[in-house]
Amino acid sequence: MAEYTALEKIRLQKLEELRAEGFEPYPTRAERTHTSTLAIAEFESAEKDAKEVKATLAGRIRANRAMGKVSFAHIEDGSGKIQLFFRSNELGKDRVDLFNRMFDLGDFIQASGVMFRTKTGEITLHVHDFKLLAKSITPLPADKDVTQDDGTVVRYAALESPEIRARQRYADLAVNPEVRETFRKRATLIKALRTFLDDHDFLEVETPILQPLYGGAAARPFVTHHNELEQDMYLRISFELYLKRLLVGNLERVYEIGRDFRNEGVSFKHNPEFTQLEFYWAYANYLQVMELTEQMVSYAAEKVTGSTTVKFGEHELDFKPPWKRVEMRTGILETSGIDIAEYKTAEELFKAIKIKHGNKTPDPKSARGKMIDFLVGEFLEPTLIQPTFLYNYPRDISPLAKSIPGDPLTVERFEGYAAGFEICNAFTELNDPIDQEQRFIDMGSDYTDDEEEKHPLDEDYLRAMRYGMPPNGGFGMGVDRLSMLLLNKHSIREVLLFPALRKEEFGE
RNA sequence: GGGCGCGUAGCUCAAUGGCAGAGCAGUGGCCUUUUAAGCCAUUUGUUGAGGGUUCGAGUCCCCCCGCGCUCACCA
């Protein structure tokens, strides 16, 4: 049973009084004719011809200013706020008193009347009738604060507690309009990505989230169990292997936007479930994917923000193609002074890093590719502020990518960076089943003492590939991260409606 | 998982180890064009939970819970 606060008990009592007086606090019907913005727009155009605009509005009470025989209130609906005007000589003293006594901030009401403009010029509904649509029991967090008489100290209080904002996103949304705006823009982003890919003849598909084997990325999976099949299942960590199976089936361009699950740490840029976009494009290679990527992201930026240039913290990011391109070996050499091509084994590379940078070294037990990754993260990544493609990756951290002809240690792979963090990952996909099988096996032996990096060998995927897979370019992008960049949010929690949080204890 | 920080009224925040407070919200009243309405009066607390030190703990110590930052992890 819920424990009610003093404020809630007062509202519950009002609810009972309303019922006793014959008013249903949770009626089944609403009769809205206009949103607040529509009513205002209609009034503005009718005003010139002195025409009357009648409207029935519905929304939450956000402010109420009772002034004796007249009252002003603001309600807020999905499109914005609008003022209501009540006059007791028209509605009757009892009804206005009822409104002021029984209705609280946060209640949903509907009000009918005629639009007019007040003395101060605000377009307002002159209310002729109203009813309660839903009583609010728990007060919304106050969204305004303090008035100091001397006029110097002004404090506004909004719901700011990051924990309450995330746990009770409903309250955050109800009270902070800019949060609603963030999620509208996020929806615009996803729609733009879809439109872009659809217009480029990609087919949107859906592949299993529950998988008997996981793969396509290096991450720890969530494990669950199917009772009837009597087997464990994994929540997918990527879409890759399933989408590439579709290329075997002659679907030449496919994409999926959906949720990935990784059983790992939580941070400002990591949530255990996150939205991923992947596409696979037959007969293309990573250079073509690069071009499509910069077009797609700049298109999305324009749709979401109206411009290809967006502000992110102190930076102005310009997503307009072409993006800067940095070859990995060159980039590492320039930022760390180490030429990875000179050190062909992990031992040699480790020594070189140790000599050059002393205490800043990777784990000496790492594979060579991991050490290169370390150099990227430590020295190169922080310099990649403007949208940049970092390309040509070490083969041993890219088991699904095709080698560069004549350079067996390097693969045709790139990652897109902006504001110093990774937003996408793509490569010319490996389509040689014999090579692929060997890579899986190498992968296993490279990381024998690293349980987390071990990956199950996907026999069915190899079988598919043996039927023949067209050469293709593949692409993956964290949609949440792109949202952060485009919306200038510095935590992934700001672009997720319900970010992962520890279970809340509700007591007895 | 490690380190650092935070947790006080519905919200935003105060309070040298010495009477737990303010504004907003709420409640009662006045007020027929207000809008951060105003004026008068007034209520609200297991100071995250538990233990300890002390004459006395919101404050110091221990432990637990939650959140934040950060490191690790994260092809």
XYZ file of C-alpha atoms (C1' of nucleotides) in Angstrom:
583
model
C 0.000 0.000 0.000
C 1.112 3.482 -0.789
C 2.102 5.719 2.061
C 0.623 9.129 1.466
C 2.285 12.384 2.383
C 0.365 15.167 4.071
C -0.008 16.959 0.752
C -1.323 13.839 -0.919
C -3.842 13.235 1.850
C -5.275 16.686 1.278
C -5.701 15.947 -2.405
C -7.275 12.567 -1.707
C -9.761 14.306 0.508
C -10.591 16.755 -2.277
C -11.098 13.824 -4.575
C -13.623 12.350 -2.176
C -15.397 15.686 -1.794
C -15.649 16.048 -5.550
C -17.192 12.601 -5.810
C -19.591 13.434 -3.006
C -20.699 16.520 -4.914
C -21.306 14.498 -8.045
C -18.155 15.272 -10.009
C -16.269 12.309 -11.425
C -12.557 12.953 -10.962
C -11.553 10.405 -13.613
C -14.170 10.648 -16.366
C -13.998 8.440 -19.439
C -14.479 11.159 -22.022
C -12.711 14.338 -23.016
C -13.960 16.722 -25.700
C -10.901 18.641 -26.771
C -11.295 20.588 -30.016
C -8.011 22.503 -30.090
C -4.483 22.222 -28.848
C -3.252 25.372 -27.194
C -1.081 26.400 -30.134
C -3.896 25.750 -32.597
C -6.327 27.820 -30.541
C -3.849 30.687 -30.392
C -3.120 30.500 -34.114
C -6.801 30.428 -34.991
C -7.514 33.367 -32.770
C -4.690 35.392 -34.270
C -6.031 34.989 -37.778
C -9.674 35.514 -36.752
C -8.828 38.545 -34.644
C -8.376 40.807 -37.669
C -11.934 40.115 -38.831
C -13.275 40.308 -35.273
C -14.498 36.753 -35.592
C -15.208 34.620 -32.579
C -13.131 31.510 -31.900
C -14.710 28.893 -29.689
C -12.487 26.183 -28.286
C -12.380 23.345 -25.834
C -8.874 22.902 -24.481
C -7.406 20.183 -22.313
C -4.234 19.968 -20.283
C -2.533 20.092 -16.950
C -3.014 23.012 -14.580
C 0.422 24.605 -14.227
C -0.472 27.859 -12.463
C -3.519 29.277 -10.774
C -3.930 32.899 -9.722
C -7.195 33.451 -7.916
C -8.012 37.130 -7.486
C -11.261 37.186 -5.661
C -14.055 37.225 -8.195
C -11.797 36.511 -11.125
C -9.172 33.835 -11.669
C -6.376 33.205 -14.099
C -4.875 29.789 -14.679
C -2.414 28.310 -17.103
C -2.807 24.866 -18.491
C -0.175 23.025 -20.454
C -0.788 20.498 -23.168
C 1.472 18.710 -25.598
C 1.907 21.820 -27.689
C 2.475 24.415 -24.979
C 0.872 26.570 -22.320
C -2.245 28.689 -22.542
C -4.008 30.952 -20.104
C -7.563 30.437 -18.868
C -9.754 33.210 -17.483
C -12.632 32.566 -15.060
C -15.133 35.138 -13.923
C -17.490 34.336 -11.071
C -20.395 36.507 -12.201
C -20.532 34.391 -15.360
C -19.708 30.944 -14.050
C -21.267 31.439 -10.648
C -19.368 31.946 -7.436
C -19.770 28.317 -6.440
C -18.120 26.958 -9.547
C -15.163 29.314 -9.379
C -14.761 28.549 -5.698
C -14.928 24.870 -6.536
C -12.185 25.332 -9.053
C -9.945 27.217 -6.680
C -10.613 24.929 -3.741
C -10.708 21.510 -5.344
C -8.369 21.761 -8.334
C -4.635 21.550 -7.846
C -1.533 22.166 -9.893
C -0.991 19.067 -11.957
C -4.671 18.190 -12.435
C -5.801 17.523 -15.978
C -8.841 19.571 -16.906
C -10.725 20.624 -19.948
C -12.172 24.093 -20.425
C -14.506 25.465 -23.095
C -15.065 29.055 -24.011
C -14.146 31.861 -26.327
C -10.664 33.083 -27.153
C -9.806 36.689 -26.334
C -6.866 38.911 -25.550
C -6.319 40.250 -22.035
C -5.317 43.796 -21.137
C -1.720 42.725 -21.092
C -2.086 41.180 -24.535
C -1.999 37.490 -23.715
C -4.255 35.316 -25.821
C -6.494 33.575 -23.352
C -9.528 31.321 -23.169
C -12.505 33.005 -21.520
C -13.954 29.961 -19.798
C -17.672 29.222 -19.969
C -17.471 25.637 -18.803
C -14.882 23.277 -17.450
C -14.450 19.851 -15.967
C -11.842 17.743 -14.297
C -10.302 15.067 -16.520
C -7.901 13.483 -14.045
C -7.029 14.396 -10.487
C -3.370 14.559 -9.580
C -2.649 13.110 -6.155
C 1.093 13.583 -5.934
C 2.172 17.200 -6.388
C 4.521 17.748 -9.294
C 7.865 19.195 -8.305
C 7.529 22.974 -8.120
C 9.099 24.401 -11.230
C 9.612 27.918 -9.997
C 11.264 29.380 -6.989
C 11.856 32.342 -4.780
C 11.138 35.975 -4.909
C 13.361 38.157 -2.797
C 11.807 41.480 -1.894
C 14.926 43.544 -2.473
C 14.920 42.307 -6.043
C 18.531 41.179 -6.024
C 18.371 37.492 -5.208
C 16.333 35.492 -7.661
C 16.377 31.714 -7.526
C 14.476 29.418 -9.782
C 13.976 25.864 -8.690
C 13.343 23.233 -11.235
C 13.451 19.491 -10.779
C 17.206 18.986 -10.986
C 18.104 15.929 -8.966
C 19.655 13.630 -11.567
C 18.370 10.595 -9.750
C 14.739 11.696 -9.563
C 14.874 13.027 -13.108
C 15.993 9.632 -14.393
C 13.936 7.407 -12.100
C 10.774 9.436 -12.440
C 11.191 10.523 -16.024
C 7.438 11.102 -16.147
C 7.811 13.895 -13.603
C 10.881 15.257 -15.365
C 8.984 15.365 -18.659
C 5.898 16.872 -17.074
C 7.834 19.693 -15.524
C 10.790 20.343 -17.838
C 9.635 21.179 -21.358
C 13.190 21.130 -22.711
C 13.362 17.451 -21.807
C 10.320 16.789 -23.958
C 12.060 18.696 -26.716
C 15.183 16.545 -26.383
C 13.200 13.386 -26.942
C 11.247 14.857 -29.835
C 14.561 15.649 -31.461
C 15.838 12.196 -30.780
C 12.802 10.821 -32.599
C 13.521 13.202 -35.462
C 17.058 11.871 -35.628
C 15.959 8.261 -35.856
C 13.379 9.120 -38.464
C 16.016 10.988 -40.487
C 18.371 8.012 -40.400
C 15.575 5.743 -41.590
C 14.535 8.103 -44.349
C 18.101 8.454 -45.528
C 18.684 4.714 -45.706
C 15.274 4.013 -47.238
C 16.018 6.609 -49.910
C 19.257 4.797 -50.638
C 17.428 1.532 -51.252
C 18.299 -0.100 -47.973
C 15.743 -2.550 -46.641
C 14.839 -2.282 -42.981
C 14.838 -5.679 -41.308
C 14.506 -7.146 -37.842
C 16.788 -9.882 -36.569
C 16.689 -11.839 -33.313
C 17.368 -10.145 -30.027
C 17.287 -13.497 -28.257
C 20.085 -15.533 -29.733
C 21.425 -19.014 -29.067
C 24.952 -17.638 -29.655
C 26.155 -14.074 -29.434
C 28.729 -12.398 -31.611
C 29.742 -9.535 -33.840
C 31.427 -7.534 -31.111
C 33.652 -8.016 -28.092
C 31.384 -7.668 -25.126
C 29.962 -9.691 -22.305
C 26.365 -10.693 -22.983
C 23.300 -10.947 -20.792
C 22.258 -14.549 -20.390
C 18.685 -15.696 -20.064
C 16.860 -18.974 -20.330
C 14.084 -20.374 -22.467
C 12.060 -22.795 -20.403
C 10.325 -24.815 -23.110
C 13.408 -25.137 -25.323
C 15.428 -25.873 -22.200
C 18.332 -23.771 -23.341
C 20.137 -20.620 -22.414
C 19.743 -17.664 -24.728
C 21.771 -14.498 -25.043
C 20.575 -10.971 -25.618
C 22.356 -9.787 -28.709
C 25.494 -7.688 -28.421
C 25.367 -6.700 -32.106
C 23.311 -7.328 -35.241
C 26.266 -7.996 -37.472
C 26.263 -11.743 -38.007
C 22.535 -11.928 -38.677
C 22.501 -8.992 -41.066
C 25.377 -10.456 -43.052
C 23.514 -13.752 -43.324
C 20.917 -11.726 -45.240
C 23.520 -10.705 -47.817
C 24.050 -14.405 -48.442
C 20.334 -14.500 -49.158
C 20.702 -11.851 -51.869
C 19.213 -9.000 -49.906
C 21.800 -6.532 -51.117
C 21.271 -3.601 -48.804
C 19.891 -4.127 -45.324
C 19.768 -2.144 -42.129
C 18.384 -2.440 -38.657
C 17.833 0.110 -35.915
C 17.349 -1.524 -32.568
C 18.600 -2.353 -29.151
C 21.901 -3.990 -28.255
C 22.682 -5.301 -24.791
C 26.118 -5.402 -23.219
C 26.711 -6.634 -19.728
C 29.342 -4.099 -18.836
C 30.025 -0.961 -16.887
C 27.750 2.042 -16.882
C 29.188 5.475 -17.599
C 28.333 8.813 -19.152
C 28.602 7.124 -22.536
C 27.597 3.547 -21.725
C 24.196 2.119 -20.908
C 23.666 -1.651 -20.704
C 21.079 -1.415 -23.460
C 21.581 1.064 -26.231
C 20.268 1.852 -29.671
C 22.377 0.732 -32.547
C 22.152 1.306 -36.281
C 23.855 -1.174 -38.552
C 23.756 -1.467 -42.315
C 25.393 -3.813 -44.804
C 25.890 -2.866 -48.402
C 26.748 -5.454 -51.039
C 29.453 -4.609 -53.582
C 30.628 -1.627 -51.558
C 33.831 -1.230 -49.582
C 34.824 0.847 -46.590
C 35.675 3.925 -48.668
C 32.177 4.048 -50.104
C 30.761 3.468 -46.630
C 32.771 6.462 -45.422
C 31.162 8.665 -48.011
C 27.688 7.404 -47.253
C 28.324 7.896 -43.533
C 29.286 11.537 -43.789
C 26.294 12.175 -46.005
C 23.945 10.365 -43.660
C 25.176 12.059 -40.490
C 25.183 15.529 -41.996
C 21.682 14.892 -43.359
C 20.537 13.826 -39.900
C 22.224 16.807 -38.242
C 20.404 19.132 -40.588
C 17.044 17.483 -39.943
C 17.512 17.588 -36.177
C 19.144 20.979 -35.637
C 18.530 22.794 -38.900
C 22.228 22.978 -39.620
C 25.201 20.738 -40.283
C 27.110 22.729 -37.692
C 26.253 21.927 -34.095
C 27.462 23.165 -30.772
C 28.859 20.555 -28.424
C 30.182 21.989 -25.184
C 32.937 24.390 -26.127
C 33.196 22.974 -29.642
C 31.492 23.813 -32.912
C 31.264 20.547 -34.791
C 30.816 20.719 -38.538
C 29.377 17.528 -39.968
C 29.348 18.748 -43.550
C 31.158 16.343 -45.898
C 33.933 15.651 -46.490
C 35.159 14.810 -43.018
C 38.791 14.807 -42.078
C 40.506 11.460 -42.680
C 43.353 10.222 -40.563
C 45.213 7.060 -41.392
C 45.763 5.220 -38.157
C 49.507 4.567 -38.452
C 50.138 8.199 -39.414
C 47.853 9.535 -36.724
C 49.498 7.454 -34.011
C 52.943 8.456 -35.227
C 52.026 12.129 -35.139
C 50.441 12.085 -31.699
C 52.582 9.518 -29.856
C 55.830 9.453 -31.864
C 55.547 5.711 -32.382
C 55.439 4.079 -35.804
C 53.418 0.923 -35.272
C 54.573 -0.495 -38.608
C 58.082 -0.845 -37.179
C 56.920 -3.137 -34.379
C 55.321 -6.291 -35.720
C 54.819 -8.098 -32.434
C 53.186 -7.193 -29.157
C 56.521 -7.520 -27.280
C 58.361 -5.120 -29.608
C 55.541 -2.616 -29.542
C 55.288 -2.734 -25.767
C 59.015 -2.040 -25.446
C 58.744 0.915 -27.808
C 55.873 2.425 -25.849
C 57.724 1.889 -22.584
C 60.847 3.646 -23.882
C 58.893 6.545 -25.297
C 56.232 7.070 -22.645
C 57.506 5.381 -19.500
C 54.586 5.040 -17.139
C 51.866 5.352 -19.775
C 51.790 1.790 -21.054
C 49.163 -0.788 -21.919
C 48.859 -4.099 -20.148
C 52.020 -5.998 -21.216
C 49.955 -9.162 -21.678
C 47.745 -7.544 -24.343
C 47.748 -8.559 -27.972
C 49.413 -6.147 -30.418
C 46.094 -4.818 -31.645
C 45.039 -3.982 -28.111
C 48.242 -2.033 -27.616
C 47.563 -0.070 -30.777
C 44.080 0.548 -29.487
C 45.659 1.827 -26.303
C 47.802 4.282 -28.265
C 44.735 5.492 -30.110
C 42.766 5.991 -26.929
C 45.604 7.615 -25.054
C 47.091 9.919 -27.681
C 45.046 10.118 -30.841
C 41.398 10.037 -29.779
C 41.476 13.227 -27.706
C 42.678 15.152 -30.769
C 39.757 14.060 -32.954
C 37.353 16.899 -32.259
C 35.925 17.711 -35.668
C 34.190 14.764 -37.331
C 36.993 12.517 -38.480
C 37.402 9.085 -39.991
C 40.218 7.151 -38.435
C 41.020 4.301 -40.818
C 43.150 1.186 -41.340
C 42.962 -0.811 -38.139
C 45.084 -3.661 -36.804
C 43.802 -6.999 -37.957
C 43.903 -8.809 -34.634
C 41.241 -6.577 -33.086
C 39.062 -6.792 -36.208
C 38.146 -10.422 -36.763
C 35.301 -9.657 -39.148
C 37.111 -7.190 -41.433
C 39.012 -7.822 -44.624
C 42.759 -7.218 -44.811
C 44.248 -4.532 -46.981
C 45.741 -6.206 -50.053
C 49.473 -6.665 -49.414
C 49.263 -5.715 -45.723
C 48.203 -8.736 -43.676
C 48.446 -6.918 -40.332
C 45.999 -4.188 -41.302
C 42.337 -4.276 -42.247
C 40.012 -2.010 -44.207
C 38.208 -0.556 -41.252
C 37.364 2.902 -40.014
C 35.767 4.506 -37.014
C 34.077 7.892 -37.030
C 35.027 10.252 -34.220
C 33.662 13.585 -33.092
C 34.318 15.607 -29.941
C 36.917 12.999 -29.001
C 34.670 9.995 -28.878
C 33.739 7.156 -31.136
C 30.392 7.294 -32.873
C 30.630 4.608 -35.517
C 32.618 1.635 -36.714
C 32.718 0.175 -40.202
C 34.709 -2.048 -42.483
C 35.011 -3.913 -45.691
C 33.488 -7.117 -44.437
C 35.362 -10.367 -44.532
C 33.515 -12.713 -46.877
C 36.088 -15.510 -47.184
C 34.688 -18.390 -45.097
C 38.045 -20.167 -44.741
C 39.783 -17.011 -43.566
C 36.846 -16.222 -41.277
C 37.017 -19.597 -39.597
C 40.751 -19.159 -39.018
C 40.154 -15.683 -37.530
C 37.649 -17.076 -35.069
C 40.158 -19.720 -34.062
C 43.014 -17.181 -33.776
C 40.754 -14.954 -31.748
C 40.177 -17.818 -29.340
C 43.886 -18.569 -28.941
C 44.969 -14.918 -28.653
C 42.763 -14.515 -25.647
C 42.916 -17.898 -24.014
C 43.556 -16.408 -20.595
C 41.071 -13.608 -21.125
C 37.651 -15.086 -20.518
C 35.854 -11.879 -21.447
C 37.347 -11.772 -24.910
C 36.562 -15.364 -25.731
C 33.933 -15.775 -28.336
C 31.835 -18.690 -29.372
C 32.483 -19.885 -32.875
C 29.324 -19.443 -34.900
C 29.144 -22.510 -37.147
C 25.898 -21.468 -38.752
C 27.392 -18.132 -39.721
C 30.325 -19.902 -41.373
C 27.924 -22.244 -43.149
C 26.039 -19.249 -44.507
C 29.261 -17.680 -45.676
C 30.287 -20.849 -47.451
C 27.251 -20.511 -49.718
C 28.913 -17.318 -50.913
C 28.620 -13.793 -49.560
C 29.022 -10.819 -51.852
C 31.808 -8.410 -51.017
C 30.277 -5.690 -48.880
C 30.794 -2.760 -46.628
C 29.264 -2.816 -43.157
C 28.545 -0.069 -40.687
C 27.512 0.310 -37.061
C 26.686 3.431 -35.116
C 25.612 4.207 -31.571
C 22.468 6.252 -32.027
C 22.517 7.427 -28.426
C 26.000 8.821 -28.874
C 25.012 10.603 -32.042
C 22.011 12.021 -30.154
C 24.356 13.322 -27.488
C 26.495 15.067 -30.077
C 23.641 16.599 -32.009
C 21.694 17.652 -28.923
C 24.677 18.873 -26.925
C 24.068 16.443 -24.071
C 27.088 15.268 -22.172
C 25.603 12.191 -20.590
C 23.903 9.268 -22.295
C 21.283 9.410 -19.529
C 20.066 12.707 -20.959
C 19.127 11.064 -24.249
C 17.632 7.869 -22.797
C 14.091 8.078 -21.457
C 14.709 5.385 -18.886
C 18.431 4.827 -18.316
C 19.493 1.785 -16.334
C 19.468 2.394 -12.589
C 19.756 0.186 -9.590
C 16.487 -1.252 -8.378
C 14.620 1.077 -6.100
C 13.512 -0.107 -2.688
C 9.978 0.909 -1.846
C 10.012 -0.272 1.749
C 7.187 -2.188 3.380
C 34.903 -3.402 -9.002
C 38.506 0.985 -6.936
C 38.945 6.321 -5.468
C 36.483 10.991 -4.386
C 31.893 13.542 -3.369
C 26.728 14.025 -2.187
C 21.911 12.507 0.426
C 18.028 17.959 5.315
C 10.105 19.542 4.142
C 6.606 17.762 -2.093
C 10.814 20.882 -5.087
C 15.420 24.089 -4.763
C 18.578 24.910 -0.824
C 20.453 26.985 4.405
C 21.967 25.567 9.408
C 30.914 26.731 14.206
C 29.190 19.789 17.704
C 24.446 23.701 21.058
C 16.327 25.385 19.941
C 16.223 21.988 12.373
C 15.269 26.966 8.834
C 14.006 29.963 4.007
C 11.564 30.547 -0.752
C 8.223 28.022 -3.771
C 4.199 24.391 -3.211
C 0.150 23.522 0.686
C -3.870 25.353 4.222
C -7.287 29.678 5.998
C -8.579 34.722 4.724
C -8.711 39.596 1.445
C -8.734 40.914 -3.679
C -13.098 41.512 -10.951
C -7.374 41.709 -16.266
C -3.278 38.631 -13.405
C 1.021 36.105 -15.271
C 7.465 34.511 -10.880
C 0.172 38.369 -9.122
C 0.008 40.771 -4.336
C -1.229 41.233 1.055
C -2.344 38.900 6.104
C -2.136 34.376 8.872
C -0.436 29.371 9.100
C 1.082 23.862 8.587
C 4.808 20.625 7.006
C 10.754 16.737 9.096
C 12.436 8.980 11.221
C 18.085 15.257 8.479
C 18.699 8.037 3.246
C 18.911 3.274 7.023
C 21.453 1.198 11.241
C 25.177 1.487 14.975
C 28.977 4.364 17.800
C 31.662 8.783 20.208
C 29.654 12.930 23.171
C 26.354 16.262 28.515
C 24.605 17.198 23.466
C 25.197 14.717 16.427
C 22.155 17.155 10.329
C 27.407 18.119 11.576
C 32.524 13.532 14.070
C 33.474 7.838 13.501
C 31.827 2.816 11.565
C 28.662 0.036 8.414
C 24.784 -0.412 4.808
C 21.626 1.767 0.708
C 21.126 5.164 -3.393
C 23.007 8.847 -6.742
C 26.984 11.781 -9.059
C 32.080 12.441 -10.749
C 36.312 9.609 -11.908
C 39.489 5.334 -12.875
C 39.241 0.375 -14.526
C 36.377 -2.266 -18.075
C 34.092 -1.426 -22.894
C 37.762 -4.162 -30.939
